[in-house]
PDB file of C-alpha atoms in Angstrom:
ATOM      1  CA  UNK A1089     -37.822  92.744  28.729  1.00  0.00           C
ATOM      2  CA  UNK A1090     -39.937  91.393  31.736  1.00  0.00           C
ATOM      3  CA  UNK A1091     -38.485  90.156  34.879  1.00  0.00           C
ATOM      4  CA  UNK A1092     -39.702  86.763  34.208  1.00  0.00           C
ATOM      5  CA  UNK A1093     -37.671  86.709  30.794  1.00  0.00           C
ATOM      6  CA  UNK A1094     -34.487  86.234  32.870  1.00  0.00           C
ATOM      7  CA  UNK A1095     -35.430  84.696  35.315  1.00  0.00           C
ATOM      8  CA  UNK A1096     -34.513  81.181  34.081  1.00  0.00           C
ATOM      9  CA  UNK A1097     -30.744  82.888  33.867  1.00  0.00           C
ATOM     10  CA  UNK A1098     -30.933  84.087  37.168  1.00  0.00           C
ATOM     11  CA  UNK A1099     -31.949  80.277  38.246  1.00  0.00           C
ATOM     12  CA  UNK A1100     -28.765  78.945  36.665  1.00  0.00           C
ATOM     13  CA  UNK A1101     -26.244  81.588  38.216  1.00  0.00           C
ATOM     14  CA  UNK A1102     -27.664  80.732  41.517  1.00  0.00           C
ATOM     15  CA  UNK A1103     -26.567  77.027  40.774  1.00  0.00           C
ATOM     16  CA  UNK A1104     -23.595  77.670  39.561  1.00  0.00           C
ATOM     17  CA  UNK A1105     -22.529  80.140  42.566  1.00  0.00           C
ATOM     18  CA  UNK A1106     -23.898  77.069  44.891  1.00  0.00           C
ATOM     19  CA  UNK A1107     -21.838  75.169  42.474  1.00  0.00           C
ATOM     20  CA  UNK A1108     -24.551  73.023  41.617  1.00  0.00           C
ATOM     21  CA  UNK A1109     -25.242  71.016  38.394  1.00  0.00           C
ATOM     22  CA  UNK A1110     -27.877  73.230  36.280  1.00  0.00           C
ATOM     23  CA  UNK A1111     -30.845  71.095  35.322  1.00  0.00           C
ATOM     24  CA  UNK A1112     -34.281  71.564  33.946  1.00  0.00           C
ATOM     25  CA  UNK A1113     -35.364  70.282  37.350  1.00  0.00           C
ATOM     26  CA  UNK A1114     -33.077  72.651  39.729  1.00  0.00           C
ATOM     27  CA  UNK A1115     -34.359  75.294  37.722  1.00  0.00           C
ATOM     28  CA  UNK A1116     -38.064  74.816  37.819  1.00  0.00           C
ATOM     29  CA  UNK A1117     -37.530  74.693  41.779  1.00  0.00           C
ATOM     30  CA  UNK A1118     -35.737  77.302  41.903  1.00  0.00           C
ATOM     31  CA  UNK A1119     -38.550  79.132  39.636  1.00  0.00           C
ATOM     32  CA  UNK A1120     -41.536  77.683  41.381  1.00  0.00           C
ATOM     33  CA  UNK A1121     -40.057  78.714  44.843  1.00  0.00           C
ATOM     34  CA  UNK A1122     -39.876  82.244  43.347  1.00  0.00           C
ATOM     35  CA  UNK A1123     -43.290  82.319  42.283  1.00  0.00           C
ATOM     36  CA  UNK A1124     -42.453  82.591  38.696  1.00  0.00           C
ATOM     37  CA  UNK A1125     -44.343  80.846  35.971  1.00  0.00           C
ATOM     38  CA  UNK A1126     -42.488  80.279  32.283  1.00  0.00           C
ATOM     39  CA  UNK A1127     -43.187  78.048  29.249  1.00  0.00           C
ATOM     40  CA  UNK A1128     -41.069  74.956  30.459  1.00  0.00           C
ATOM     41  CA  UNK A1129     -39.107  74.974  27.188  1.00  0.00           C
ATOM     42  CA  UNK A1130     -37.077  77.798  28.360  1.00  0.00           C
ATOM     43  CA  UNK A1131     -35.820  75.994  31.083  1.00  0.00           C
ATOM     44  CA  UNK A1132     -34.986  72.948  29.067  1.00  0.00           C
ATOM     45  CA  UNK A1133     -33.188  74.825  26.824  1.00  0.00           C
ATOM     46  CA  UNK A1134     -31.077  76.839  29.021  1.00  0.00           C
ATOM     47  CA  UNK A1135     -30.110  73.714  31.030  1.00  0.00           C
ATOM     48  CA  UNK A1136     -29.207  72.208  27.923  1.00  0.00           C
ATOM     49  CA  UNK A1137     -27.105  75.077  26.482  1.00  0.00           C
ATOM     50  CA  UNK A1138     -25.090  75.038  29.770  1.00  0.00           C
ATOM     51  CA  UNK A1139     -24.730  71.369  30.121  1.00  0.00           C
ATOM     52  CA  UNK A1140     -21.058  70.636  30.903  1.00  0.00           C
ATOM     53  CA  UNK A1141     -19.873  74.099  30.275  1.00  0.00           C
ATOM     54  CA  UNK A1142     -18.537  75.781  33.592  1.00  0.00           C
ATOM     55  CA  UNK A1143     -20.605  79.030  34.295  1.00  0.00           C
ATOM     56  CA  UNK A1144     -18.289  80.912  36.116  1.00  0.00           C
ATOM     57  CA  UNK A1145     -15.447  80.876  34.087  1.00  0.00           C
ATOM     58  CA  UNK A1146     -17.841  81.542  30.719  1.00  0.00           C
ATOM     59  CA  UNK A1147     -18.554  85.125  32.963  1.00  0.00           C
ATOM     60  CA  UNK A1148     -15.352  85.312  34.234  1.00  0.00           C
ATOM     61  CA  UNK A1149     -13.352  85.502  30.283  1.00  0.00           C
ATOM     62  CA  UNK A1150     -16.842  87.125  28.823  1.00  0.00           C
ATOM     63  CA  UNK A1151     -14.064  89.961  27.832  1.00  0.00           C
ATOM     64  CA  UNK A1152     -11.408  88.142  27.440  1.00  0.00           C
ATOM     65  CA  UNK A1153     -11.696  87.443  23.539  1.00  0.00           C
ATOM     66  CA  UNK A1154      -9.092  87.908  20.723  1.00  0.00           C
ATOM     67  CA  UNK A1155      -7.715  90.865  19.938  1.00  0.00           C
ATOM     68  CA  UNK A1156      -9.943  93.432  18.555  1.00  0.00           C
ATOM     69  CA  UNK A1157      -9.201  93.974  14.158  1.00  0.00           C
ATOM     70  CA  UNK A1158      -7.012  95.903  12.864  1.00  0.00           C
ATOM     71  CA  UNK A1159      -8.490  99.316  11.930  1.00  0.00           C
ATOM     72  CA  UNK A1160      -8.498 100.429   8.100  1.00  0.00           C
ATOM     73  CA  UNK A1161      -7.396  97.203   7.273  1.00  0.00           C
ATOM     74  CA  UNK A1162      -5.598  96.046   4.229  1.00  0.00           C
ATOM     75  CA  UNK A1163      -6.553  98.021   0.770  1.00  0.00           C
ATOM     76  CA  UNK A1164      -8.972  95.831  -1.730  1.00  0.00           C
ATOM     77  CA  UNK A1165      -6.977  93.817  -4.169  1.00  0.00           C
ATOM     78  CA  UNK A1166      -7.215  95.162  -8.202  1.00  0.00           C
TER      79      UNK A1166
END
């Protein structure tokens, strides 16, 4: 995967560790300041996929799920 693949994901951790809203517009600064050109779609829809949701805490309980299933589980019914 190229640099430039993640770089709209880098954009919005550096907002939200500035705690800054993440918008298309933050991140197409943030972007253009780094030199780094991407189809402006990607940006959209990464702002748009975070919108509302707090970053930190979505990295912070990333392994924090349910418990794991059972192993062997229950024998089929017949």
């Amino acid at each position: 995967m190229a640099s430039t693949d993640l770089a709209p994901a880098y954009a919005a951790l550096i907002l939200a560790d500035g705690d800054q809203e993440i918008t298309v517009d933050k991140i197409t600064k943030i972007l253009d300041a780094a030199d780094v050109e991407i189809e402006p779609i990607w940006a959209s829809l990464l702002a748009k996929a975070l919108e509302g949701k707090n970053v930190k805490e979505l990295l912070s309980n990333v392994g924090a799920g349910g418990g794991a299933p059972a192993v062997g589980g229950a024998p089929a019914a017949g």
